[in-house]
């Protein structure tokens, strides 16, 4: 009974936010040529909203497809961030939201579609697209910067942080705002970097520097958070790779703010 109360409270919290929002749409281009489209329609009479991903690219022949659960999780995350109340993240937040995800699209693929980048990359793009459609937050770096290296003895995987977007302090006013945060794990990343001492103890590498790339976050009345430069030296022969996005298309600014 109490768990039901927790969900009912979350539902009510989201319904109170919905009248402060507006209809919107956004098209988010990925570096690989795919497109995420989202339209948000507010139904103020019944305090509900429709989030419609119709028009997004058909499922891809690369690994940037994302199971539908990823898009649902991104919607849950974004609408929870709009609620000022101190509530636990739970499915009650989704009750006022009707989510439309076309089948056989990159956000709802059919077997045997490859989805390895869906959780780590496409999820970040969906979040940025949702904030863009809502008009409440500029883009984060839009990628988890999945960096891997290894050889026959060692294998390592890390996500490299970036900047978060600037935005208004209130959903119903643009008079006050906030800057983005530099060099943090944003939105869907939810991971930490290995301490440099541990990294260098366990792997034949040297972390030569990890610094903020000043001025890279995008200028505006409120500035986007800056990204960083991470320099690593291998002490043995390694194969390295990075899985990323937003190299071709810069993270967007909001309401006249410049892109990162």
Short mmCIF file of C-alpha atoms in Angstrom, two decimals:
data_model
loop_
_atom_site.label_atom_id
_atom_site.label_comp_id
_atom_site.label_asym_id
_atom_site.label_seq_id
_atom_site.Cartn_x
_atom_site.Cartn_y
_atom_site.Cartn_z
CA UNK A 1 0.00 0.00 0.00
CA UNK A 2 2.80 2.39 0.82
CA UNK A 3 4.61 1.61 -2.45
CA UNK A 4 1.39 2.54 -4.24
CA UNK A 5 1.37 5.82 -2.32
CA UNK A 6 4.95 6.52 -3.45
CA UNK A 7 3.96 5.99 -7.08
CA UNK A 8 0.76 8.04 -6.75
CA UNK A 9 2.78 10.90 -5.26
CA UNK A 10 5.27 10.76 -8.13
CA UNK A 11 2.42 10.82 -10.64
CA UNK A 12 0.89 13.86 -8.93
CA UNK A 13 4.26 15.63 -8.90
CA UNK A 14 4.69 15.20 -12.65
CA UNK A 15 1.09 16.29 -13.34
CA UNK A 16 1.76 19.55 -11.45
CA UNK A 17 4.73 20.24 -13.74
CA UNK A 18 2.96 19.57 -17.05
CA UNK A 19 0.94 22.87 -17.18
CA UNK A 20 4.25 24.77 -17.00
CA UNK A 21 5.49 23.10 -20.19
CA UNK A 22 4.73 23.87 -23.82
CA UNK A 23 4.34 21.90 -27.00
CA UNK A 24 7.60 21.44 -28.82
CA UNK A 25 9.56 19.33 -31.25
CA UNK A 26 13.20 18.68 -31.94
CA UNK A 27 15.36 16.95 -34.54
CA UNK A 28 18.68 15.59 -33.30
CA UNK A 29 21.30 14.58 -35.86
CA UNK A 30 23.79 11.87 -35.01
CA UNK A 31 27.26 11.79 -36.53
CA UNK A 32 26.48 8.54 -38.37
CA UNK A 33 23.61 10.11 -40.34
CA UNK A 34 20.78 8.87 -38.15
CA UNK A 35 18.10 11.25 -36.86
CA UNK A 36 16.10 11.25 -33.62
CA UNK A 37 12.85 13.18 -33.89
CA UNK A 38 10.62 13.89 -30.93
CA UNK A 39 7.39 15.87 -30.61
CA UNK A 40 5.92 16.77 -27.23
CA UNK A 41 2.24 17.58 -26.96
CA UNK A 42 0.82 18.93 -23.71
CA UNK A 43 -2.76 18.02 -22.78
CA UNK A 44 -3.45 20.58 -20.07
CA UNK A 45 -7.09 19.60 -19.67
CA UNK A 46 -6.10 16.26 -18.20
CA UNK A 47 -2.56 17.14 -17.07
CA UNK A 48 -0.93 14.62 -19.35
CA UNK A 49 1.60 14.69 -22.15
CA UNK A 50 2.41 12.71 -25.29
CA UNK A 51 6.04 12.10 -26.21
CA UNK A 52 6.14 10.97 -29.84
CA UNK A 53 9.32 9.70 -31.53
CA UNK A 54 7.65 9.27 -34.95
CA UNK A 55 10.00 10.29 -37.75
CA UNK A 56 13.14 8.92 -36.11
CA UNK A 57 15.39 6.89 -38.41
CA UNK A 58 14.47 3.30 -39.28
CA UNK A 59 16.59 0.73 -37.50
CA UNK A 60 20.21 1.04 -38.49
CA UNK A 61 22.77 -1.36 -39.90
CA UNK A 62 25.24 -0.18 -37.24
CA UNK A 63 25.15 -0.56 -33.45
CA UNK A 64 23.42 2.71 -32.51
CA UNK A 65 19.97 1.14 -32.31
CA UNK A 66 18.40 1.32 -28.85
CA UNK A 67 15.75 -1.01 -27.39
CA UNK A 68 12.50 0.78 -26.61
CA UNK A 69 13.26 0.50 -22.90
CA UNK A 70 16.13 2.96 -23.39
CA UNK A 71 13.82 5.64 -24.77
CA UNK A 72 11.36 5.01 -21.93
CA UNK A 73 14.17 5.33 -19.37
CA UNK A 74 15.29 8.62 -20.95
CA UNK A 75 11.75 10.00 -20.78
CA UNK A 76 11.46 8.92 -17.14
CA UNK A 77 14.78 10.58 -16.31
CA UNK A 78 14.00 13.87 -18.06
CA UNK A 79 10.57 14.33 -16.50
CA UNK A 80 11.89 13.42 -13.06
CA UNK A 81 14.46 16.22 -13.38
CA UNK A 82 11.62 18.68 -13.97
CA UNK A 83 10.10 17.93 -10.55
CA UNK A 84 11.38 20.00 -7.63
CA UNK A 85 9.80 17.71 -5.05
CA UNK A 86 12.06 15.28 -3.19
CA UNK A 87 10.61 12.05 -4.58
CA UNK A 88 12.28 8.73 -5.40
CA UNK A 89 12.62 7.86 -9.06
CA UNK A 90 9.81 5.40 -9.84
CA UNK A 91 7.33 4.34 -12.49
CA UNK A 92 4.66 6.68 -11.12
CA UNK A 93 6.44 9.48 -12.97
CA UNK A 94 5.46 7.82 -16.26
CA UNK A 95 1.71 7.48 -15.60
CA UNK A 96 0.81 10.90 -17.06
CA UNK A 97 3.03 10.31 -20.12
CA UNK A 98 2.00 8.54 -23.32
CA UNK A 99 5.15 7.44 -25.16
CA UNK A 100 4.97 6.64 -28.89
CA UNK A 101 7.95 4.77 -30.35
CA UNK A 102 7.53 3.43 -33.92
CA UNK A 103 8.40 -0.23 -34.37
CA UNK A 104 11.38 -1.14 -36.54
CA UNK A 105 12.90 2.27 -35.84
CA UNK A 106 16.32 2.89 -34.33
CA UNK A 107 14.54 3.45 -30.98
CA UNK A 108 12.49 0.25 -31.18
CA UNK A 109 14.41 -2.16 -33.41
CA UNK A 110 13.58 -5.72 -34.34
CA UNK A 111 16.02 -8.66 -34.25
CA UNK A 112 18.76 -9.04 -35.30
CA UNK A 113 19.53 -5.33 -34.87
CA UNK A 114 22.77 -4.49 -33.07
CA UNK A 115 22.23 -2.34 -29.96
CA UNK A 116 25.56 -2.10 -28.13
CA UNK A 117 25.76 1.70 -28.51
CA UNK A 118 22.09 2.20 -27.69
CA UNK A 119 22.53 2.23 -23.92
CA UNK A 120 25.73 4.28 -23.84
CA UNK A 121 25.36 6.67 -26.79
CA UNK A 122 21.82 6.83 -28.17
CA UNK A 123 20.43 7.26 -24.65
CA UNK A 124 22.40 10.50 -24.29
CA UNK A 125 21.11 11.73 -27.65
CA UNK A 126 17.51 10.98 -26.66
CA UNK A 127 17.90 12.99 -23.45
CA UNK A 128 19.33 15.97 -25.35
CA UNK A 129 16.52 15.76 -27.90
CA UNK A 130 13.89 15.73 -25.14
CA UNK A 131 15.40 18.76 -23.41
CA UNK A 132 15.58 20.51 -26.78
CA UNK A 133 11.92 19.83 -27.50
CA UNK A 134 10.94 21.04 -24.03
CA UNK A 135 13.18 24.11 -24.37
CA UNK A 136 14.41 23.82 -20.80
CA UNK A 137 18.09 22.80 -21.08
CA UNK A 138 20.88 23.13 -23.62
CA UNK A 139 22.66 20.00 -24.75
CA UNK A 140 25.24 18.15 -22.70
CA UNK A 141 28.24 16.67 -24.49
CA UNK A 142 25.77 14.09 -25.83
CA UNK A 143 28.16 11.16 -25.60
CA UNK A 144 29.70 8.97 -22.93
CA UNK A 145 33.02 8.93 -24.81
CA UNK A 146 33.48 5.19 -24.36
CA UNK A 147 37.23 4.65 -24.45
CA UNK A 148 38.70 1.16 -24.56
CA UNK A 149 42.24 -0.09 -24.79
CA UNK A 150 43.96 -3.42 -24.34
CA UNK A 151 46.25 -6.18 -25.49
CA UNK A 152 46.54 -9.91 -24.78
CA UNK A 153 47.08 -9.29 -21.03
CA UNK A 154 45.16 -6.11 -20.24
CA UNK A 155 41.73 -4.77 -21.13
CA UNK A 156 40.22 -1.53 -19.88
CA UNK A 157 37.06 0.51 -20.50
CA UNK A 158 36.22 3.99 -19.24
CA UNK A 159 33.75 6.76 -19.99
CA UNK A 160 35.20 10.26 -20.25
CA UNK A 161 33.12 13.11 -18.86
CA UNK A 162 32.14 16.36 -20.55
CA UNK A 163 30.03 19.45 -19.90
CA UNK A 164 26.35 19.84 -19.08
CA UNK A 165 24.11 22.45 -20.67
CA UNK A 166 22.94 25.77 -19.28
CA UNK A 167 19.28 26.52 -18.71
CA UNK A 168 16.61 28.56 -16.92
CA UNK A 169 16.11 28.20 -13.17
CA UNK A 170 12.32 28.11 -13.56
CA UNK A 171 10.18 26.37 -16.15
CA UNK A 172 7.89 29.42 -16.41
CA UNK A 173 10.54 32.15 -16.68
CA UNK A 174 13.79 32.85 -18.55
CA UNK A 175 14.85 35.75 -16.31
CA UNK A 176 17.06 33.62 -14.10
CA UNK A 177 19.32 30.82 -15.25
CA UNK A 178 22.33 28.70 -14.44
CA UNK A 179 25.61 27.78 -16.09
CA UNK A 180 26.39 24.23 -17.07
CA UNK A 181 28.88 22.16 -15.10
CA UNK A 182 32.31 21.37 -16.51
CA UNK A 183 33.80 17.91 -16.86
CA UNK A 184 31.15 15.74 -15.16
CA UNK A 185 29.42 12.49 -16.04
CA UNK A 186 26.13 13.80 -17.41
CA UNK A 187 22.61 12.43 -17.54
CA UNK A 188 22.62 8.73 -18.45
CA UNK A 189 26.32 8.01 -17.89
CA UNK A 190 26.17 7.10 -14.19
CA UNK A 191 29.76 5.88 -13.93
CA UNK A 192 33.02 6.97 -12.33
CA UNK A 193 36.57 7.09 -13.60
CA UNK A 194 39.20 4.92 -11.96
CA UNK A 195 41.47 6.80 -9.57
CA UNK A 196 44.73 7.68 -11.39
CA UNK A 197 46.83 5.85 -8.77
CA UNK A 198 44.79 2.66 -9.19
CA UNK A 199 44.80 2.96 -12.99
CA UNK A 200 48.59 3.28 -13.11
CA UNK A 201 49.11 0.51 -10.54
CA UNK A 202 47.03 -2.07 -12.38
CA UNK A 203 47.70 -1.15 -16.02
CA UNK A 204 50.87 -0.27 -17.98
CA UNK A 205 49.77 3.31 -18.60
CA UNK A 206 50.53 6.81 -17.34
CA UNK A 207 47.79 9.39 -17.00
CA UNK A 208 49.77 12.45 -18.03
CA UNK A 209 46.98 14.99 -17.55
CA UNK A 210 43.24 15.43 -17.25
CA UNK A 211 42.19 19.04 -17.54
CA UNK A 212 39.23 21.28 -18.33
CA UNK A 213 39.18 22.50 -21.92
CA UNK A 214 38.36 26.12 -21.12
CA UNK A 215 35.87 27.89 -23.37
CA UNK A 216 34.61 24.73 -25.06
CA UNK A 217 31.15 24.67 -23.46
CA UNK A 218 29.45 27.33 -25.57
CA UNK A 219 29.01 31.05 -24.88
CA UNK A 220 25.79 32.70 -23.83
CA UNK A 221 24.07 34.66 -21.09
CA UNK A 222 24.64 31.47 -19.13
CA UNK A 223 27.51 29.34 -20.34
CA UNK A 224 27.57 25.65 -21.05
CA UNK A 225 29.94 23.49 -19.02
CA UNK A 226 33.32 22.85 -20.57
CA UNK A 227 34.67 19.53 -21.76
CA UNK A 228 38.14 18.23 -21.06
CA UNK A 229 41.41 16.92 -22.42
CA UNK A 230 42.60 13.54 -21.17
CA UNK A 231 46.14 12.50 -22.08
CA UNK A 232 47.22 8.91 -21.54
CA UNK A 233 50.54 7.28 -22.42
CA UNK A 234 50.77 3.54 -23.04
CA UNK A 235 53.84 1.76 -21.68
CA UNK A 236 53.09 -1.33 -23.77
CA UNK A 237 51.65 -1.80 -27.22
CA UNK A 238 47.86 -1.40 -27.04
CA UNK A 239 44.85 -1.36 -29.31
CA UNK A 240 42.63 1.63 -28.51
CA UNK A 241 39.18 2.63 -29.68
CA UNK A 242 36.52 5.20 -28.82
CA UNK A 243 32.75 4.93 -29.27
CA UNK A 244 31.32 8.44 -29.33
CA UNK A 245 29.07 11.05 -30.94
CA UNK A 246 28.84 14.84 -31.35
CA UNK A 247 32.13 15.13 -33.22
CA UNK A 248 30.41 16.19 -36.44
CA UNK A 249 27.43 17.97 -34.89
CA UNK A 250 28.17 20.22 -31.93
CA UNK A 251 25.97 20.10 -28.80
CA UNK A 252 23.24 22.71 -29.32
CA UNK A 253 22.76 25.93 -27.41
CA UNK A 254 19.37 27.07 -26.12
CA UNK A 255 17.42 30.24 -27.00
CA UNK A 256 20.27 31.94 -28.82
CA UNK A 257 23.13 30.47 -26.79
CA UNK A 258 26.06 29.22 -28.85
CA UNK A 259 26.77 25.50 -29.33
CA UNK A 260 29.56 23.73 -27.46
#
